[in-house]
PDB file of C-alpha atoms in Angstrom:
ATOM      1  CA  UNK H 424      81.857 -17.510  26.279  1.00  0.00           C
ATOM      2  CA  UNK H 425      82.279 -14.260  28.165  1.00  0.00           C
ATOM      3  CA  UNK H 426      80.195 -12.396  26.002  1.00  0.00           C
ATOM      4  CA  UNK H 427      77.916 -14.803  26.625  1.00  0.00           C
ATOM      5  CA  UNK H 428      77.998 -14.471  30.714  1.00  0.00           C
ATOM      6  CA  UNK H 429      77.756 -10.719  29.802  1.00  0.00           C
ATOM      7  CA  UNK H 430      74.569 -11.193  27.224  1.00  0.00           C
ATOM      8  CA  UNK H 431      72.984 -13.638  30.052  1.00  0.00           C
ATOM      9  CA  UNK H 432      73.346 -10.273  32.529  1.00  0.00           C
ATOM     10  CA  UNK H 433      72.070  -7.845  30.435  1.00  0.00           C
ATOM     11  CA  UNK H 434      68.919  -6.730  28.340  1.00  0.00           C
ATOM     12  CA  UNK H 435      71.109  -5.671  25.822  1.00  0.00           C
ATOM     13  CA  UNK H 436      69.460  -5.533  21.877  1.00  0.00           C
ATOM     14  CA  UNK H 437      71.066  -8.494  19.942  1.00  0.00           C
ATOM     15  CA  UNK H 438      73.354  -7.733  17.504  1.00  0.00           C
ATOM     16  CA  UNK H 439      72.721  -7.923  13.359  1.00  0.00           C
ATOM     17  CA  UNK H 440      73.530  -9.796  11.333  1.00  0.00           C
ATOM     18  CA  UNK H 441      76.412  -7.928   9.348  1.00  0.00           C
ATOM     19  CA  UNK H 442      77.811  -7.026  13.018  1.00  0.00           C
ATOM     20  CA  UNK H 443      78.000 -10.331  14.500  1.00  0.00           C
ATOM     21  CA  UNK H 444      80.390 -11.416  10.964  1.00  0.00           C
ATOM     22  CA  UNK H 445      82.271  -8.027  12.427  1.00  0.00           C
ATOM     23  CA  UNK H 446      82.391  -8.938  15.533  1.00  0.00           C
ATOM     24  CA  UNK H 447      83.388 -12.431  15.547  1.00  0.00           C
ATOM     25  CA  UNK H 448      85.174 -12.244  12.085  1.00  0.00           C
ATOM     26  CA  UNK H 449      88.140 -13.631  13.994  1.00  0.00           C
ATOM     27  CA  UNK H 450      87.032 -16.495  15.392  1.00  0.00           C
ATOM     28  CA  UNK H 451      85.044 -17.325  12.277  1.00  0.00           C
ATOM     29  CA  UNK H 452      87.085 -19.599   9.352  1.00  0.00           C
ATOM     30  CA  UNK H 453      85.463 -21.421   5.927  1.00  0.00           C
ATOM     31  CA  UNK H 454      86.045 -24.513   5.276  1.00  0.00           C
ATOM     32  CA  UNK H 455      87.833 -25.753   2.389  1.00  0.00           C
ATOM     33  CA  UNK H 456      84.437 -27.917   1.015  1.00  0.00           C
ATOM     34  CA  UNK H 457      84.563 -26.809  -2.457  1.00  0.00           C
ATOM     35  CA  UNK H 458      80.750 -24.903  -1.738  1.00  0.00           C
ATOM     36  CA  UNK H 459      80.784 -21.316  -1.663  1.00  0.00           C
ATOM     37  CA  UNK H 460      79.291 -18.994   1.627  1.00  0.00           C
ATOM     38  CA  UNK H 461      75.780 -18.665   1.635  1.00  0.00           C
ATOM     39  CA  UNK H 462      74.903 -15.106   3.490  1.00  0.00           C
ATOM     40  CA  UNK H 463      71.285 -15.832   2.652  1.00  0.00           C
ATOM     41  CA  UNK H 464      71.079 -18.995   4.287  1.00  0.00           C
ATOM     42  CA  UNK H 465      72.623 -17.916   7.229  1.00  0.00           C
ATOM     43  CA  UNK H 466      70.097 -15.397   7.677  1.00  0.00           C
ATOM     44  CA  UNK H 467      67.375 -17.735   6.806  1.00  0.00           C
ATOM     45  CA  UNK H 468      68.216 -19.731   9.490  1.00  0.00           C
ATOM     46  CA  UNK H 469      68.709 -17.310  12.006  1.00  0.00           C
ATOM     47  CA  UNK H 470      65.529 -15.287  11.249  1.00  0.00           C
ATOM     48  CA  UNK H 471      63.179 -19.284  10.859  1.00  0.00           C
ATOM     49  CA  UNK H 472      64.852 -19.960  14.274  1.00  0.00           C
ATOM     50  CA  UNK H 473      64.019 -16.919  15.974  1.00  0.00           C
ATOM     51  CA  UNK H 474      60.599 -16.788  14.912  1.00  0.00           C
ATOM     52  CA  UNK H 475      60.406 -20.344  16.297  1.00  0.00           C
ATOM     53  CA  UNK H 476      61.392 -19.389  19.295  1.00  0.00           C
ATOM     54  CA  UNK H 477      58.998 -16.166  19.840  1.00  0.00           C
ATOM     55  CA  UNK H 478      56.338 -18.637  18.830  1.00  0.00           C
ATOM     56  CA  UNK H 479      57.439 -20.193  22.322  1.00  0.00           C
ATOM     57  CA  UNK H 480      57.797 -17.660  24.896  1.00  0.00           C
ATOM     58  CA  UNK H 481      61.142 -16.062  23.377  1.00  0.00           C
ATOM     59  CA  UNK H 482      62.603 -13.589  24.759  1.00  0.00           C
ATOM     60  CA  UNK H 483      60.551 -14.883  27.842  1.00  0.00           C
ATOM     61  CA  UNK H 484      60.831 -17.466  30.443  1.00  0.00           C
ATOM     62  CA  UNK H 485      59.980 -20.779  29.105  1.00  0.00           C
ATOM     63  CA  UNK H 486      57.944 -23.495  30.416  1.00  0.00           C
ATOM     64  CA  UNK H 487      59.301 -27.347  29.912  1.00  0.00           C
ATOM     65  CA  UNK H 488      56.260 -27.710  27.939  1.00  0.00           C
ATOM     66  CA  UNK H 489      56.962 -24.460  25.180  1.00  0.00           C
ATOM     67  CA  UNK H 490      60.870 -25.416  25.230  1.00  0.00           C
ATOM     68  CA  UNK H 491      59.334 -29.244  23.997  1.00  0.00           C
ATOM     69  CA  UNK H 492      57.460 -27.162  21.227  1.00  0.00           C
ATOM     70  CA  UNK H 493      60.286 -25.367  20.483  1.00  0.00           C
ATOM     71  CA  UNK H 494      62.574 -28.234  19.908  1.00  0.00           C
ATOM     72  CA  UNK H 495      59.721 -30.079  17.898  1.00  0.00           C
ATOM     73  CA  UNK H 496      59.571 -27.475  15.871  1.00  0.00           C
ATOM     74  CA  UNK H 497      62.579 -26.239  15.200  1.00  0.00           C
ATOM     75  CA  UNK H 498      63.751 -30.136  14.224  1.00  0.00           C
ATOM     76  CA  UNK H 499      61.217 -30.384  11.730  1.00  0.00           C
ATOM     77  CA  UNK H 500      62.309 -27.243   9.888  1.00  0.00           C
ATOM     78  CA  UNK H 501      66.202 -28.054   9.838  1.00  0.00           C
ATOM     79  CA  UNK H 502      65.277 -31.374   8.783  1.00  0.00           C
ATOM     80  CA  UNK H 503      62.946 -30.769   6.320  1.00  0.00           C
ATOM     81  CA  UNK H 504      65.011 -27.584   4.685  1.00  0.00           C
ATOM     82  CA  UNK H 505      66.603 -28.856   1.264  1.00  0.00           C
ATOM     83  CA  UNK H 506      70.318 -26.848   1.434  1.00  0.00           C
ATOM     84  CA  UNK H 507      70.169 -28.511   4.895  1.00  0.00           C
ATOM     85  CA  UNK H 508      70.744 -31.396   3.844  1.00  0.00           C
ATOM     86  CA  UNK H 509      74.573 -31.189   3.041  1.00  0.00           C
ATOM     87  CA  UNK H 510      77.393 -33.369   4.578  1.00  0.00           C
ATOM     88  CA  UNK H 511      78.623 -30.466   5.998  1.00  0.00           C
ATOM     89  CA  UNK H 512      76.210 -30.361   7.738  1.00  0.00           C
ATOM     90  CA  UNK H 513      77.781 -33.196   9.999  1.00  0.00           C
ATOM     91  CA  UNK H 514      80.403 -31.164  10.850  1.00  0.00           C
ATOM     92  CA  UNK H 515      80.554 -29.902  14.689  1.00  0.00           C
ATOM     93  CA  UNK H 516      82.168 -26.447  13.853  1.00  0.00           C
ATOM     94  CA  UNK H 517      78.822 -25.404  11.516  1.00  0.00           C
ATOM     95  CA  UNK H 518      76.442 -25.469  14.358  1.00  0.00           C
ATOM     96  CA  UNK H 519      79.104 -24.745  16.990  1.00  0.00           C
ATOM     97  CA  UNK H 520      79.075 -21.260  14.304  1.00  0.00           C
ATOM     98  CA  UNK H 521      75.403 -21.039  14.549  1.00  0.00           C
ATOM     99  CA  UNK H 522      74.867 -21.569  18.395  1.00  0.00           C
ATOM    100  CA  UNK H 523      78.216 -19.512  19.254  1.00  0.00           C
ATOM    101  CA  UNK H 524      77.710 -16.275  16.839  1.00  0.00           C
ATOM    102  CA  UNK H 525      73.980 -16.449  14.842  1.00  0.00           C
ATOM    103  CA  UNK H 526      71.456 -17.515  17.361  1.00  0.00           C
ATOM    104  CA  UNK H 527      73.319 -17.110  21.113  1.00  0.00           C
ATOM    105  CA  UNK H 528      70.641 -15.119  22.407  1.00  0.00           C
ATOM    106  CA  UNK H 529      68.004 -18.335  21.828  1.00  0.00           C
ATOM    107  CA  UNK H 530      70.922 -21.286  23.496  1.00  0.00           C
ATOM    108  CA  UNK H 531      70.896 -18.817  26.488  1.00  0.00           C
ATOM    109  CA  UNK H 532      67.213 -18.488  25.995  1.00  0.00           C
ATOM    110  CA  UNK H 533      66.491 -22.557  25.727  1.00  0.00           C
ATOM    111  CA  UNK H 534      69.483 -23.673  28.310  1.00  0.00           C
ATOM    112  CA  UNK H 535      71.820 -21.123  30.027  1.00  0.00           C
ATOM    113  CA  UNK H 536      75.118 -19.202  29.108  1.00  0.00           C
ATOM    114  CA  UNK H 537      76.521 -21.530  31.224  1.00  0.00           C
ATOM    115  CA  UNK H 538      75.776 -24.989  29.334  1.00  0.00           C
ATOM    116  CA  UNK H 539      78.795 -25.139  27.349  1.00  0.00           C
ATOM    117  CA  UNK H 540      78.010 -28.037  26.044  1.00  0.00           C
ATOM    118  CA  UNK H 541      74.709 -26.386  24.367  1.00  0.00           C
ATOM    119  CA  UNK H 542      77.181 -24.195  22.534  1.00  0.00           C
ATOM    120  CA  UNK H 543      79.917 -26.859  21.559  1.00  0.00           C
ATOM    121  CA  UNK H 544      79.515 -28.906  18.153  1.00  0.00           C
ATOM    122  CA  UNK H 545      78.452 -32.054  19.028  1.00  0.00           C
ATOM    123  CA  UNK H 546      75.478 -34.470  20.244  1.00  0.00           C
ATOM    124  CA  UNK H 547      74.472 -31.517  22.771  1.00  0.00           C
ATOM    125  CA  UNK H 548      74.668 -28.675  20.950  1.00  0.00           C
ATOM    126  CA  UNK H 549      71.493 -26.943  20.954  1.00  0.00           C
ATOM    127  CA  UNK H 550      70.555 -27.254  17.080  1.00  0.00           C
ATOM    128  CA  UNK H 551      72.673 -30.194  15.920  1.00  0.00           C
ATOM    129  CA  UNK H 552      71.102 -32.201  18.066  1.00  0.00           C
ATOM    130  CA  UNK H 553      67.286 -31.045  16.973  1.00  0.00           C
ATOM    131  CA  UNK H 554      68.837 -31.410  13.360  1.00  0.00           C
ATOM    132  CA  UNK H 555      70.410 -34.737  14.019  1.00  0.00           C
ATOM    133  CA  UNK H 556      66.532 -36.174  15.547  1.00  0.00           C
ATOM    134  CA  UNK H 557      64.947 -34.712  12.659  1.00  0.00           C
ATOM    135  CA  UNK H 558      66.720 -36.152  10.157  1.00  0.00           C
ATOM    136  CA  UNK H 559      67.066 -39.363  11.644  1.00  0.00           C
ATOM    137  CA  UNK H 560      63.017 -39.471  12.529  1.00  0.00           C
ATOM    138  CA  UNK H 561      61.600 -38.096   9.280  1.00  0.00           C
ATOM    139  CA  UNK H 562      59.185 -40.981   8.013  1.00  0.00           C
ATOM    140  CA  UNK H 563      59.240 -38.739   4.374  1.00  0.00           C
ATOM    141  CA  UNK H 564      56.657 -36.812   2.824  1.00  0.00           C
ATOM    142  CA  UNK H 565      55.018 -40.720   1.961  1.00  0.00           C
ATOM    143  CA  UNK H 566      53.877 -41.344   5.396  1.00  0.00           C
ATOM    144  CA  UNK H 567      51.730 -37.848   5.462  1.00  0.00           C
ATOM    145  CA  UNK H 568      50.456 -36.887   8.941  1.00  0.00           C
ATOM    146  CA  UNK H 569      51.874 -39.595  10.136  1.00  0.00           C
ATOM    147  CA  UNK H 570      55.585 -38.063   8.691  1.00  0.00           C
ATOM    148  CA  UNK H 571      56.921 -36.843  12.317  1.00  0.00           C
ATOM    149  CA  UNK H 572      55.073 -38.759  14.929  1.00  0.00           C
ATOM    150  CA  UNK H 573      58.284 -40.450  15.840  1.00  0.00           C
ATOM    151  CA  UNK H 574      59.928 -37.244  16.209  1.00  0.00           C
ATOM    152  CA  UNK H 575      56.603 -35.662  18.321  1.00  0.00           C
ATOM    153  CA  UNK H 576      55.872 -38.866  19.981  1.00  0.00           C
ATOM    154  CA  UNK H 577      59.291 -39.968  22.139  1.00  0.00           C
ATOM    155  CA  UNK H 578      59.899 -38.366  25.587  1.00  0.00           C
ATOM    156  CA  UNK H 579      63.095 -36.440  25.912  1.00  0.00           C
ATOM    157  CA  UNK H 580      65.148 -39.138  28.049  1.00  0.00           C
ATOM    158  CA  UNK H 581      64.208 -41.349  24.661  1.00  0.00           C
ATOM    159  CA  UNK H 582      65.790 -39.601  22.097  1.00  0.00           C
ATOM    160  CA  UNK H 583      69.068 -39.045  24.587  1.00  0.00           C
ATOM    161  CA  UNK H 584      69.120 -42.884  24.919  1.00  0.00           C
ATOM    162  CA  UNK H 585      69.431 -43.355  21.292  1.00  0.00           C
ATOM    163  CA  UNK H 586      70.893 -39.807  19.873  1.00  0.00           C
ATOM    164  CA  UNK H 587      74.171 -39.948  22.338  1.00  0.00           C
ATOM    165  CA  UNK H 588      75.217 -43.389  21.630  1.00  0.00           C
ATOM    166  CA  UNK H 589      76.564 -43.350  18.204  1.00  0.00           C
ATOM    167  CA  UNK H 590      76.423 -46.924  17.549  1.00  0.00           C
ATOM    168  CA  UNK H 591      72.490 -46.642  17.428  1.00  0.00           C
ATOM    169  CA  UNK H 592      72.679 -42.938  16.158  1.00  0.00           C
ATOM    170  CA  UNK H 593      74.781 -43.812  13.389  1.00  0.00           C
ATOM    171  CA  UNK H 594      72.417 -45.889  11.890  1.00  0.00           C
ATOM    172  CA  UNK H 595      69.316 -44.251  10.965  1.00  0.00           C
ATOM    173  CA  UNK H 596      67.917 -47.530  10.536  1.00  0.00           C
ATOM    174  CA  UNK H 597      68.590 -49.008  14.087  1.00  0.00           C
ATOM    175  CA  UNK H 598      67.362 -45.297  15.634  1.00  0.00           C
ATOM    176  CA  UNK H 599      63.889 -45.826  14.058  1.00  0.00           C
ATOM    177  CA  UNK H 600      63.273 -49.070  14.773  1.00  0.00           C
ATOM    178  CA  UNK H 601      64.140 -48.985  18.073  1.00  0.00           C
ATOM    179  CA  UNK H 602      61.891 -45.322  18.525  1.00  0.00           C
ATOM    180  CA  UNK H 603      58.906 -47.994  17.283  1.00  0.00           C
ATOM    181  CA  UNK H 604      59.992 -50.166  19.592  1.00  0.00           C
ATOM    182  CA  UNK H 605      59.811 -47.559  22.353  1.00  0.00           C
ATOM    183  CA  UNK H 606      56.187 -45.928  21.342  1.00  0.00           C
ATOM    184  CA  UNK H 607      54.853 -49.760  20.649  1.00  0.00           C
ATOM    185  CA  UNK H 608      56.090 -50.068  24.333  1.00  0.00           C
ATOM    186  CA  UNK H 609      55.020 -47.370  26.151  1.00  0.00           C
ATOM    187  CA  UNK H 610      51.109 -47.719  24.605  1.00  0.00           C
ATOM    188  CA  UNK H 611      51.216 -50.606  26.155  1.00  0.00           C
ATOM    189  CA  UNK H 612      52.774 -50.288  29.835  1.00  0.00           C
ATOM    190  CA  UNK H 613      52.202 -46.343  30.058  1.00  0.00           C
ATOM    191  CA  UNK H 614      55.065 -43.420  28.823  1.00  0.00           C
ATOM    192  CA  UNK H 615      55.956 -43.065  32.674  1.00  0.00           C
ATOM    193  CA  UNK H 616      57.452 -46.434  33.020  1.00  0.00           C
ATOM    194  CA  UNK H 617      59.371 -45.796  30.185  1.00  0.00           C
ATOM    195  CA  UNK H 618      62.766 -45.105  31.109  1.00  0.00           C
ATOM    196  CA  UNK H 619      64.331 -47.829  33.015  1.00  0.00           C
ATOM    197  CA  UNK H 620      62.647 -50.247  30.438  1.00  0.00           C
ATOM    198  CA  UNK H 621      64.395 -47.649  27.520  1.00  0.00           C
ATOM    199  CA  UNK H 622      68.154 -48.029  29.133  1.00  0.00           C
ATOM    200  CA  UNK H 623      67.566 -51.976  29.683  1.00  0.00           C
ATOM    201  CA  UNK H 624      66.454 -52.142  26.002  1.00  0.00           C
ATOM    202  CA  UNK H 625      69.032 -49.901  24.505  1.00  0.00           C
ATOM    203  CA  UNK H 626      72.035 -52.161  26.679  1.00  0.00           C
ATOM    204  CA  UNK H 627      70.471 -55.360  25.291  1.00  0.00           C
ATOM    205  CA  UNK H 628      70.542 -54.219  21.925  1.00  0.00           C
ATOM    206  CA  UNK H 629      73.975 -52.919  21.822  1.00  0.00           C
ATOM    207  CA  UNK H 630      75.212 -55.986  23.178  1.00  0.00           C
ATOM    208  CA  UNK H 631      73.318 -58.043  20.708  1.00  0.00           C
ATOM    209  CA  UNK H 632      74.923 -55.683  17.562  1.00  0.00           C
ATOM    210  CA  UNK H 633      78.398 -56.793  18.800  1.00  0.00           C
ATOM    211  CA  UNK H 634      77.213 -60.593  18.012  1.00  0.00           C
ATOM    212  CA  UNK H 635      74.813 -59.854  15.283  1.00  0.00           C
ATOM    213  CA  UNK H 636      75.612 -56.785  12.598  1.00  0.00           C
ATOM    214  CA  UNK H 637      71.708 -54.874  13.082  1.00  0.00           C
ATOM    215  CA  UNK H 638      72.626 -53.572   9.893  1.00  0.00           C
ATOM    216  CA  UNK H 639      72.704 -55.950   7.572  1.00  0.00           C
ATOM    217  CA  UNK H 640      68.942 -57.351   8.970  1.00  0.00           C
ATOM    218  CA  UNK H 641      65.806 -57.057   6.389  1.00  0.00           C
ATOM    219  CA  UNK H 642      63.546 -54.736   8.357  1.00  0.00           C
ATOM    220  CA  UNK H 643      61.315 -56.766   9.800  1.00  0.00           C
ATOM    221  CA  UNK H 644      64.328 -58.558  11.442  1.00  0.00           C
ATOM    222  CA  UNK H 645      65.414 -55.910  12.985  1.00  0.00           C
ATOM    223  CA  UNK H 646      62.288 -54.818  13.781  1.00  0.00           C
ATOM    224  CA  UNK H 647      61.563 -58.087  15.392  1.00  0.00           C
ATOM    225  CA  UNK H 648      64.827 -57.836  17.476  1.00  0.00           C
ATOM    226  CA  UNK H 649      64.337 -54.416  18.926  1.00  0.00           C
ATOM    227  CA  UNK H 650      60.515 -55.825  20.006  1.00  0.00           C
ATOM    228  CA  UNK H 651      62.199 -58.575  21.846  1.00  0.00           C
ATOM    229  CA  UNK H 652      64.720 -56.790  23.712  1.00  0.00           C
ATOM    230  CA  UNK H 653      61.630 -54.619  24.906  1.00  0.00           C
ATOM    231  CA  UNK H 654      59.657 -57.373  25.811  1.00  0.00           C
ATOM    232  CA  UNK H 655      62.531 -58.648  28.153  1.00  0.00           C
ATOM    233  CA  UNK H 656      63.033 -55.327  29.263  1.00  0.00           C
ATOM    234  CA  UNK H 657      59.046 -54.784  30.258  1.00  0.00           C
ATOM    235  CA  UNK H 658      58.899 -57.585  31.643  1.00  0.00           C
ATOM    236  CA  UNK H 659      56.525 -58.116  34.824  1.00  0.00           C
ATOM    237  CA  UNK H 660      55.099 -54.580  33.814  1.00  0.00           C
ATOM    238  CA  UNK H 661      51.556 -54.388  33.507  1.00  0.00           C
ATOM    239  CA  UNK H 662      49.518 -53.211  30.708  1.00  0.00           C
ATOM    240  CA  UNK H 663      48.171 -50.155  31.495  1.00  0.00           C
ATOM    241  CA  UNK H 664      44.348 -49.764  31.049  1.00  0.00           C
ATOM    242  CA  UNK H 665      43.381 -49.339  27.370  1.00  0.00           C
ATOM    243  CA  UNK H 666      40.274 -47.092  28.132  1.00  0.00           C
ATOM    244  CA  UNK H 667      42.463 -44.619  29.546  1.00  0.00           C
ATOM    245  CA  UNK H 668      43.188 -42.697  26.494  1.00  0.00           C
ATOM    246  CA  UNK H 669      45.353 -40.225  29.167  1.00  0.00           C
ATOM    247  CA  UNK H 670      49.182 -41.194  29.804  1.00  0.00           C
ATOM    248  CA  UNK H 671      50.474 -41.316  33.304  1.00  0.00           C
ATOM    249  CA  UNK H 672      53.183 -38.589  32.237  1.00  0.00           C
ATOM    250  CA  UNK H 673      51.023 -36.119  30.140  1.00  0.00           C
ATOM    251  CA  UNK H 674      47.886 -36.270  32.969  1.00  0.00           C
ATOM    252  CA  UNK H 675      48.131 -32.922  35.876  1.00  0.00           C
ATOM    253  CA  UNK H 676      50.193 -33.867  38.609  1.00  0.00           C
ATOM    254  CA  UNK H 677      46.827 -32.990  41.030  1.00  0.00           C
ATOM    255  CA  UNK H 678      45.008 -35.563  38.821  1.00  0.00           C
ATOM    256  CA  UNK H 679      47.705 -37.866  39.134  1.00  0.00           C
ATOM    257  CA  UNK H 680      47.005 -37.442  42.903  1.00  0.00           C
ATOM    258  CA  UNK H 681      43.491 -37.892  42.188  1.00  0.00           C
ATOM    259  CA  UNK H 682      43.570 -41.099  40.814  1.00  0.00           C
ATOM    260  CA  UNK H 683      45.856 -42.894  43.743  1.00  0.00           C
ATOM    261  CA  UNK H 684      43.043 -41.830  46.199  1.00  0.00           C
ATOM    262  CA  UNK H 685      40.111 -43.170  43.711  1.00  0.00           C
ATOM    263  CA  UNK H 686      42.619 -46.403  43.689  1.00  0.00           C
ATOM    264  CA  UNK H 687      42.742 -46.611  47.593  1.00  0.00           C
ATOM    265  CA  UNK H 688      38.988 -45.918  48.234  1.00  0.00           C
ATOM    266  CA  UNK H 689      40.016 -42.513  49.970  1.00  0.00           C
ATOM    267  CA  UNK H 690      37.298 -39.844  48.983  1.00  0.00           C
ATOM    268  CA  UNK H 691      34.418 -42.321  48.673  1.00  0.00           C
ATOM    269  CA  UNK H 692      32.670 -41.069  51.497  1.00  0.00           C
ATOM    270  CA  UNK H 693      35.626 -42.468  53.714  1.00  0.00           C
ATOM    271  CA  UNK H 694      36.394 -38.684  54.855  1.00  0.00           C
ATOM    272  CA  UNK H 695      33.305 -38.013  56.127  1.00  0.00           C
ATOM    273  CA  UNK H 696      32.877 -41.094  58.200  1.00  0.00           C
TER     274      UNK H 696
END
């Protein structure tokens, strides 16, 4: 983490490959997994990453919007690599490797040196967590354009809600049900009212698995619970107008302005009066 704080101060050139084993060769151990060490896949990922990254602004300052892309991205790649795929891959030290020694530079880039968390195996590190949504979100090669629309569709406060509380994460079942649940939702009440109605919905549900194992339900069932514990969580909301094919969260914040006036007559000549 200090040589993080340093990199975060400095344009320094980042390190290769070959240096950063060096380097860090004592702070780096192998599991005993019965695979063998892939160098090649190691520098896969770090060179696929990267190049994500530069895609979005990297080494630059980010917007919100290219760190989104970013994250989309990159999730769909680590989940749809095939050595990726690995139970080891649930393992916090293997991306607390990757964020700590292969791709620093791009956690600092995406977050800060400071976010330890971002570096830390675990539901907030920056890659296991992108890995973790992908995986969980991937409607398979079957569903065709429609494969990552889960993944592209759910706002970021979403996929918290259901990717740091393992009993919904755990189940990849539950986690995709309830992400319909959520995009059924917000096309009909707007993605802006969203979140209250998300951590109403995701308490109701989790309460309801301690009576009822989600698990075991035939998918419709399930899928039939999660709508329920929306519609009690929407309740009172209004549909939002179907003609406006423009979300209240994805419209310009000066359009947003816009709008109120148009909705309390202000700019219909009342100015000029």
């Amino acid at each position: 983490m200090e040589d993080l704080e340093r990199l975060a101060d400095t344009d320094a050139e980042p390190m290769g490959l070959d240096r950063r084993l060096t380097e860090y060769e004592a702070w780096i151990w192998y599991a005993p997994s019965g695979g063998s060490v892939s160098p090649e896949l190691v520098a896969e990922i770090q060179t696929e990453m990267t190049a994500i990254a530069t895609r979005h602004g990297y080494p630059e300052r980010a917007s919100e919007k290219q760190k989104s892309s970013f994250d989309f991205d990159a999730a769909k790649w680590l989940a749809g690599h095939q050595h990726l795929a690995s139970p080891e891959l649930l393992r916090d030290d293997v991306w607390a490797f990757q964020t700590c020694v292969m791709l620093q530079e791009l956690v600092v880039w995406r977050y800060s040196a400071r976010q330890r968390a971002r570096f830390a195996g675990g539901v907030r590190n920056t890659l296991q967590r992108l890995w973790m949504r992908g995986r969980t979100l991937d409607l398979g090669e079957e569903a065709g354009s429609r494969r990552w629309r889960l993944l592209e569709g759910l706002s970021e406060d979403a996929m918290v809600q259901i990717f740091e509380r393992a009993s919904i994460a755990s189940d990849p079942n539950f986690a995709r049900a309830i992400a319909e649940g959520w995009l059924t939702t917000a096309d009909r009440i707007g993605r802006a009212r969203m979140e209250d109605v998300m951590r109403r919905a995701t308490k109701l549900l989790r309460l309801r698995n301690q009576i009822i194992d989600l698990s075991f339900l035939a998918p419709e069932e399930l899928a039939a619970e999660v709508s329920l514990a929306f519609s009690r969580s929407s309740a009172g909301i209004p549909q939002v107008d179907p003609t406006d094919d423009v979300r209240d969260d994805k419209r310009p914040f000066m359009s947003r302005i816009g709008r109120a006036f148009r909705g309390t007559g202000v700019g219909r000549g009342s100015l000029s009066n």
